Amino acid sequence: QVQLMESGGGLVQPGGSLRLTCSASTSDFGSYSLAWLRQSPGKEREYVSGIDRVSSGIYYSPAAKGRFTISRDNTKNILTLQMNNLKSEDTAKYFCAATVLAPVTNARTYQYWGQGTQVTVST
């Protein structure tokens, strides 16, 4: 069982940055691949970025590539997403998720989810 809790969301102007953090309560954090996904009202949940158990495989959606950076610290049970050059279309609720499988783009792959943190990019 894994409990996930996101933090770090908020209101930011276009071009600004935010750093999201996901804290996990589990004794075997390193056994899970992790990902960030986001969802806007009326839209399906969208894959943003994923990272495998030992950070050797890192993946980004086309929208995130070049602007976002995912990382994890298995000693502290923390997953982070550094988001730079934010755009209005990045506005969404961001979720961290964990899976015992590979960190693929299909949201159904993930067995554990946090409650999400809202990111709003607006002037």
Short mmCIF file of N, CA and C in Angstrom, two decimals:
data_model
loop_
_atom_site.label_atom_id
_atom_site.label_comp_id
_atom_site.label_asym_id
_atom_site.label_seq_id
_atom_site.Cartn_x
_atom_site.Cartn_y
_atom_site.Cartn_z
N GLN A 1 0.84 -1.20 0.00
CA GLN A 1 0.00 0.00 0.00
C GLN A 1 0.88 1.25 0.00
N VAL A 2 0.50 2.20 -0.82
CA VAL A 2 1.25 3.45 -0.92
C VAL A 2 0.28 4.61 -0.78
N GLN A 3 0.62 5.54 0.09
CA GLN A 3 -0.14 6.79 0.19
C GLN A 3 0.70 7.91 -0.35
N LEU A 4 0.11 8.70 -1.22
CA LEU A 4 0.81 9.78 -1.90
C LEU A 4 0.15 11.11 -1.59
N MET A 5 0.97 12.13 -1.40
CA MET A 5 0.44 13.46 -1.11
C MET A 5 1.24 14.50 -1.89
N GLU A 6 0.54 15.25 -2.73
CA GLU A 6 1.17 16.28 -3.54
C GLU A 6 1.14 17.63 -2.83
N SER A 7 2.10 18.47 -3.15
CA SER A 7 2.13 19.84 -2.66
C SER A 7 2.89 20.69 -3.66
N GLY A 8 2.76 22.01 -3.50
CA GLY A 8 3.53 22.91 -4.34
C GLY A 8 2.76 23.61 -5.44
N GLY A 9 1.49 23.27 -5.59
CA GLY A 9 0.69 23.95 -6.60
C GLY A 9 0.38 25.38 -6.20
N GLY A 10 -0.21 26.12 -7.14
CA GLY A 10 -0.58 27.49 -6.84
C GLY A 10 -0.85 28.27 -8.10
N LEU A 11 -0.92 29.57 -7.93
CA LEU A 11 -1.17 30.49 -9.04
C LEU A 11 0.16 31.11 -9.47
N VAL A 12 0.43 31.05 -10.76
CA VAL A 12 1.68 31.60 -11.28
C VAL A 12 1.39 32.28 -12.61
N GLN A 13 2.15 33.28 -12.93
CA GLN A 13 1.98 33.98 -14.20
C GLN A 13 2.63 33.19 -15.34
N PRO A 14 2.16 33.38 -16.54
CA PRO A 14 2.81 32.73 -17.70
C PRO A 14 4.31 33.04 -17.72
N GLY A 15 5.10 32.02 -18.00
CA GLY A 15 6.55 32.19 -17.98
C GLY A 15 7.18 31.88 -16.64
N GLY A 16 6.36 31.73 -15.62
CA GLY A 16 6.87 31.47 -14.28
C GLY A 16 7.18 30.00 -14.05
N SER A 17 7.56 29.69 -12.82
CA SER A 17 7.96 28.33 -12.45
C SER A 17 7.26 27.88 -11.18
N LEU A 18 7.09 26.59 -11.08
CA LEU A 18 6.60 25.95 -9.86
C LEU A 18 7.33 24.63 -9.69
N ARG A 19 7.43 24.21 -8.44
CA ARG A 19 8.03 22.91 -8.14
C ARG A 19 7.01 22.11 -7.35
N LEU A 20 6.57 21.03 -7.93
CA LEU A 20 5.63 20.14 -7.27
C LEU A 20 6.39 19.04 -6.54
N THR A 21 5.87 18.67 -5.39
CA THR A 21 6.46 17.60 -4.61
C THR A 21 5.40 16.57 -4.27
N CYS A 22 5.78 15.31 -4.33
CA CYS A 22 4.90 14.22 -3.93
C CYS A 22 5.62 13.41 -2.86
N SER A 23 5.03 13.36 -1.69
CA SER A 23 5.60 12.58 -0.59
C SER A 23 4.86 11.26 -0.48
N ALA A 24 5.61 10.20 -0.29
CA ALA A 24 5.02 8.87 -0.24
C ALA A 24 5.24 8.22 1.12
N SER A 25 4.20 7.58 1.62
CA SER A 25 4.33 6.82 2.86
C SER A 25 4.29 5.34 2.51
N THR A 26 5.46 4.78 2.43
CA THR A 26 5.61 3.37 2.13
C THR A 26 7.02 2.96 2.52
N SER A 27 7.17 1.71 2.83
CA SER A 27 8.49 1.22 3.24
C SER A 27 9.33 0.76 2.04
N ASP A 28 8.69 0.70 0.86
CA ASP A 28 9.42 0.23 -0.33
C ASP A 28 9.22 1.15 -1.52
N PHE A 29 9.44 2.42 -1.27
CA PHE A 29 9.27 3.46 -2.29
C PHE A 29 10.02 3.11 -3.57
N GLY A 30 11.21 2.56 -3.43
CA GLY A 30 12.04 2.23 -4.58
C GLY A 30 11.51 1.10 -5.42
N SER A 31 10.43 0.47 -5.00
CA SER A 31 9.84 -0.63 -5.77
C SER A 31 8.84 -0.15 -6.81
N TYR A 32 8.55 1.13 -6.80
CA TYR A 32 7.50 1.67 -7.65
C TYR A 32 8.05 2.62 -8.70
N SER A 33 7.52 2.48 -9.90
CA SER A 33 7.68 3.53 -10.89
C SER A 33 6.67 4.62 -10.58
N LEU A 34 7.01 5.85 -10.93
CA LEU A 34 6.18 6.99 -10.55
C LEU A 34 5.91 7.87 -11.76
N ALA A 35 4.87 8.64 -11.64
CA ALA A 35 4.53 9.54 -12.74
C ALA A 35 3.74 10.73 -12.22
N TRP A 36 3.76 11.77 -13.01
CA TRP A 36 2.87 12.92 -12.84
C TRP A 36 1.87 12.91 -14.00
N LEU A 37 0.62 13.08 -13.64
CA LEU A 37 -0.43 13.23 -14.63
C LEU A 37 -1.25 14.45 -14.24
N ARG A 38 -1.99 14.99 -15.18
CA ARG A 38 -2.78 16.18 -14.89
C ARG A 38 -4.15 16.07 -15.53
N GLN A 39 -5.07 16.83 -14.98
CA GLN A 39 -6.43 16.80 -15.51
C GLN A 39 -7.05 18.18 -15.41
N SER A 40 -7.59 18.62 -16.51
CA SER A 40 -8.34 19.87 -16.56
C SER A 40 -9.83 19.55 -16.61
N PRO A 41 -10.67 20.49 -16.19
CA PRO A 41 -12.12 20.25 -16.22
C PRO A 41 -12.59 19.86 -17.62
N GLY A 42 -13.35 18.78 -17.68
CA GLY A 42 -13.89 18.34 -18.95
C GLY A 42 -12.94 17.56 -19.82
N LYS A 43 -11.74 17.33 -19.34
CA LYS A 43 -10.75 16.59 -20.13
C LYS A 43 -10.32 15.32 -19.41
N GLU A 44 -9.79 14.39 -20.18
CA GLU A 44 -9.27 13.17 -19.58
C GLU A 44 -7.93 13.44 -18.90
N ARG A 45 -7.61 12.54 -17.98
CA ARG A 45 -6.33 12.66 -17.30
C ARG A 45 -5.21 12.46 -18.32
N GLU A 46 -4.20 13.33 -18.24
CA GLU A 46 -3.14 13.39 -19.24
C GLU A 46 -1.80 13.11 -18.60
N TYR A 47 -1.04 12.24 -19.22
CA TYR A 47 0.31 11.91 -18.75
C TYR A 47 1.23 13.11 -18.97
N VAL A 48 2.04 13.41 -17.96
CA VAL A 48 2.99 14.52 -18.05
C VAL A 48 4.42 13.99 -18.10
N SER A 49 4.75 13.15 -17.12
CA SER A 49 6.12 12.66 -17.02
C SER A 49 6.16 11.42 -16.14
N GLY A 50 7.12 10.54 -16.42
CA GLY A 50 7.27 9.34 -15.62
C GLY A 50 8.73 9.03 -15.37
N ILE A 51 8.97 8.25 -14.32
CA ILE A 51 10.35 7.90 -13.93
C ILE A 51 10.34 6.49 -13.37
N ASP A 52 11.32 5.70 -13.76
CA ASP A 52 11.34 4.32 -13.27
C ASP A 52 11.95 4.25 -11.87
N ARG A 53 12.10 3.04 -11.35
CA ARG A 53 12.45 2.83 -9.95
C ARG A 53 13.79 3.45 -9.57
N VAL A 54 14.74 3.44 -10.50
CA VAL A 54 16.09 3.90 -10.17
C VAL A 54 16.51 5.11 -10.98
N SER A 55 15.53 5.79 -11.55
CA SER A 55 15.76 7.02 -12.32
C SER A 55 16.58 6.81 -13.58
N SER A 56 16.65 5.59 -14.06
CA SER A 56 17.39 5.35 -15.30
C SER A 56 16.53 5.56 -16.53
N GLY A 57 15.22 5.49 -16.35
CA GLY A 57 14.29 5.74 -17.44
C GLY A 57 13.39 6.90 -17.08
N ILE A 58 13.47 7.97 -17.85
CA ILE A 58 12.68 9.18 -17.60
C ILE A 58 11.96 9.54 -18.89
N TYR A 59 10.68 9.89 -18.75
CA TYR A 59 9.85 10.10 -19.92
C TYR A 59 9.04 11.39 -19.76
N TYR A 60 8.82 12.06 -20.87
CA TYR A 60 8.04 13.30 -20.86
C TYR A 60 7.04 13.29 -22.01
N SER A 61 5.91 13.92 -21.77
CA SER A 61 5.00 14.15 -22.87
C SER A 61 5.59 15.24 -23.77
N PRO A 62 5.14 15.33 -24.99
CA PRO A 62 5.64 16.42 -25.86
C PRO A 62 5.40 17.80 -25.24
N ALA A 63 4.30 17.95 -24.52
CA ALA A 63 3.99 19.25 -23.92
C ALA A 63 4.95 19.61 -22.80
N ALA A 64 5.48 18.59 -22.13
CA ALA A 64 6.34 18.81 -20.97
C ALA A 64 7.83 18.85 -21.33
N LYS A 65 8.19 18.20 -22.39
CA LYS A 65 9.60 18.06 -22.74
C LYS A 65 10.25 19.41 -22.97
N GLY A 66 11.40 19.60 -22.31
CA GLY A 66 12.13 20.86 -22.45
C GLY A 66 11.77 21.92 -21.44
N ARG A 67 10.64 21.73 -20.76
CA ARG A 67 10.20 22.70 -19.76
C ARG A 67 10.10 22.10 -18.36
N PHE A 68 9.75 20.83 -18.28
CA PHE A 68 9.56 20.18 -16.99
C PHE A 68 10.69 19.18 -16.74
N THR A 69 11.01 18.99 -15.45
CA THR A 69 12.01 18.01 -15.06
C THR A 69 11.48 17.19 -13.90
N ILE A 70 11.48 15.88 -14.09
CA ILE A 70 11.02 14.97 -13.03
C ILE A 70 12.25 14.39 -12.34
N SER A 71 12.12 14.17 -11.04
CA SER A 71 13.20 13.53 -10.30
C SER A 71 12.62 12.84 -9.07
N ARG A 72 13.38 11.95 -8.50
CA ARG A 72 12.94 11.26 -7.30
C ARG A 72 14.12 11.07 -6.37
N ASP A 73 13.82 10.99 -5.08
CA ASP A 73 14.82 10.71 -4.06
C ASP A 73 14.31 9.52 -3.26
N ASN A 74 14.89 8.36 -3.54
CA ASN A 74 14.41 7.14 -2.88
C ASN A 74 14.81 7.07 -1.40
N THR A 75 15.73 7.93 -0.97
CA THR A 75 16.11 7.95 0.44
C THR A 75 15.11 8.76 1.26
N LYS A 76 14.39 9.66 0.58
CA LYS A 76 13.43 10.53 1.28
C LYS A 76 11.99 10.27 0.87
N ASN A 77 11.78 9.30 -0.01
CA ASN A 77 10.43 8.97 -0.49
C ASN A 77 9.74 10.18 -1.12
N ILE A 78 10.46 10.87 -1.99
CA ILE A 78 9.94 12.08 -2.60
C ILE A 78 10.07 12.03 -4.11
N LEU A 79 9.01 12.48 -4.77
CA LEU A 79 9.00 12.68 -6.22
C LEU A 79 8.78 14.16 -6.47
N THR A 80 9.52 14.73 -7.41
CA THR A 80 9.34 16.15 -7.70
C THR A 80 9.13 16.39 -9.19
N LEU A 81 8.51 17.51 -9.48
CA LEU A 81 8.34 17.96 -10.86
C LEU A 81 8.65 19.45 -10.89
N GLN A 82 9.77 19.80 -11.48
CA GLN A 82 10.13 21.20 -11.67
C GLN A 82 9.52 21.66 -12.98
N MET A 83 8.70 22.68 -12.91
CA MET A 83 8.01 23.18 -14.10
C MET A 83 8.45 24.61 -14.37
N ASN A 84 9.04 24.81 -15.53
CA ASN A 84 9.52 26.13 -15.94
C ASN A 84 8.77 26.61 -17.17
N ASN A 85 8.84 27.92 -17.39
CA ASN A 85 8.19 28.52 -18.56
C ASN A 85 6.73 28.04 -18.69
N LEU A 86 6.01 28.18 -17.63
CA LEU A 86 4.63 27.69 -17.59
C LEU A 86 3.73 28.48 -18.53
N LYS A 87 2.78 27.77 -19.11
CA LYS A 87 1.84 28.35 -20.05
C LYS A 87 0.42 28.18 -19.52
N SER A 88 -0.49 28.94 -20.06
CA SER A 88 -1.88 28.87 -19.59
C SER A 88 -2.44 27.46 -19.79
N GLU A 89 -1.99 26.79 -20.83
CA GLU A 89 -2.50 25.43 -21.08
C GLU A 89 -1.97 24.40 -20.10
N ASP A 90 -1.03 24.79 -19.23
CA ASP A 90 -0.57 23.89 -18.18
C ASP A 90 -1.51 23.92 -16.97
N THR A 91 -2.47 24.80 -16.98
CA THR A 91 -3.43 24.87 -15.89
C THR A 91 -4.19 23.57 -15.77
N ALA A 92 -4.12 22.96 -14.59
CA ALA A 92 -4.74 21.66 -14.37
C ALA A 92 -4.51 21.25 -12.92
N LYS A 93 -5.16 20.19 -12.54
CA LYS A 93 -4.86 19.55 -11.26
C LYS A 93 -3.82 18.47 -11.56
N TYR A 94 -2.73 18.51 -10.81
CA TYR A 94 -1.62 17.60 -11.04
C TYR A 94 -1.63 16.50 -9.98
N PHE A 95 -1.50 15.27 -10.46
CA PHE A 95 -1.53 14.11 -9.60
C PHE A 95 -0.21 13.35 -9.71
N CYS A 96 0.27 12.84 -8.60
CA CYS A 96 1.34 11.86 -8.68
C CYS A 96 0.73 10.47 -8.54
N ALA A 97 1.37 9.53 -9.16
CA ALA A 97 0.83 8.17 -9.19
C ALA A 97 1.97 7.17 -9.16
N ALA A 98 1.68 5.99 -8.64
CA ALA A 98 2.69 4.94 -8.50
C ALA A 98 2.18 3.65 -9.10
N THR A 99 3.10 2.89 -9.65
CA THR A 99 2.77 1.60 -10.23
C THR A 99 3.92 0.62 -10.02
N VAL A 100 3.58 -0.66 -9.95
CA VAL A 100 4.61 -1.68 -9.86
C VAL A 100 5.12 -2.04 -11.26
N LEU A 101 4.49 -1.47 -12.26
CA LEU A 101 4.88 -1.72 -13.64
C LEU A 101 5.77 -0.59 -14.15
N ALA A 102 6.00 -0.54 -15.44
CA ALA A 102 6.79 0.55 -16.02
C ALA A 102 5.97 1.84 -16.04
N PRO A 103 6.64 2.99 -16.03
CA PRO A 103 5.92 4.27 -15.95
C PRO A 103 5.39 4.72 -17.31
N VAL A 104 4.45 3.93 -17.85
CA VAL A 104 3.92 4.21 -19.17
C VAL A 104 2.88 5.32 -19.13
N THR A 105 2.38 5.69 -20.30
CA THR A 105 1.49 6.84 -20.38
C THR A 105 0.05 6.54 -20.00
N ASN A 106 -0.32 5.27 -20.01
CA ASN A 106 -1.71 4.90 -19.71
C ASN A 106 -2.02 5.07 -18.23
N ALA A 107 -2.95 5.95 -17.92
CA ALA A 107 -3.29 6.24 -16.53
C ALA A 107 -3.80 5.01 -15.79
N ARG A 108 -4.36 4.07 -16.51
CA ARG A 108 -4.90 2.87 -15.87
C ARG A 108 -3.79 1.97 -15.33
N THR A 109 -2.55 2.22 -15.71
CA THR A 109 -1.42 1.44 -15.24
C THR A 109 -1.14 1.67 -13.77
N TYR A 110 -1.56 2.82 -13.26
CA TYR A 110 -1.16 3.25 -11.93
C TYR A 110 -2.15 2.80 -10.87
N GLN A 111 -1.61 2.14 -9.85
CA GLN A 111 -2.46 1.57 -8.80
C GLN A 111 -2.72 2.57 -7.67
N TYR A 112 -1.83 3.51 -7.50
CA TYR A 112 -1.94 4.42 -6.36
C TYR A 112 -1.88 5.87 -6.85
N TRP A 113 -2.72 6.69 -6.23
CA TRP A 113 -2.85 8.08 -6.64
C TRP A 113 -2.90 9.00 -5.43
N GLY A 114 -2.34 10.20 -5.59
CA GLY A 114 -2.54 11.22 -4.60
C GLY A 114 -3.83 11.97 -4.87
N GLN A 115 -4.12 12.95 -4.02
CA GLN A 115 -5.35 13.74 -4.16
C GLN A 115 -5.23 14.87 -5.18
N GLY A 116 -4.00 15.19 -5.53
CA GLY A 116 -3.78 16.23 -6.53
C GLY A 116 -3.50 17.59 -5.93
N THR A 117 -2.82 18.42 -6.73
CA THR A 117 -2.56 19.79 -6.35
C THR A 117 -2.85 20.67 -7.57
N GLN A 118 -3.54 21.78 -7.34
CA GLN A 118 -3.99 22.62 -8.44
C GLN A 118 -2.87 23.58 -8.88
N VAL A 119 -2.66 23.62 -10.18
CA VAL A 119 -1.74 24.58 -10.79
C VAL A 119 -2.56 25.47 -11.72
N THR A 120 -2.48 26.77 -11.49
CA THR A 120 -3.18 27.73 -12.33
C THR A 120 -2.18 28.72 -12.89
N VAL A 121 -2.14 28.81 -14.21
CA VAL A 121 -1.22 29.72 -14.88
C VAL A 121 -2.06 30.82 -15.52
N SER A 122 -1.93 32.01 -14.96
CA SER A 122 -2.80 33.10 -15.42
C SER A 122 -2.20 34.43 -15.02
N THR A 123 -2.56 35.47 -15.78
CA THR A 123 -2.16 36.83 -15.43
C THR A 123 -3.15 37.40 -14.43
#
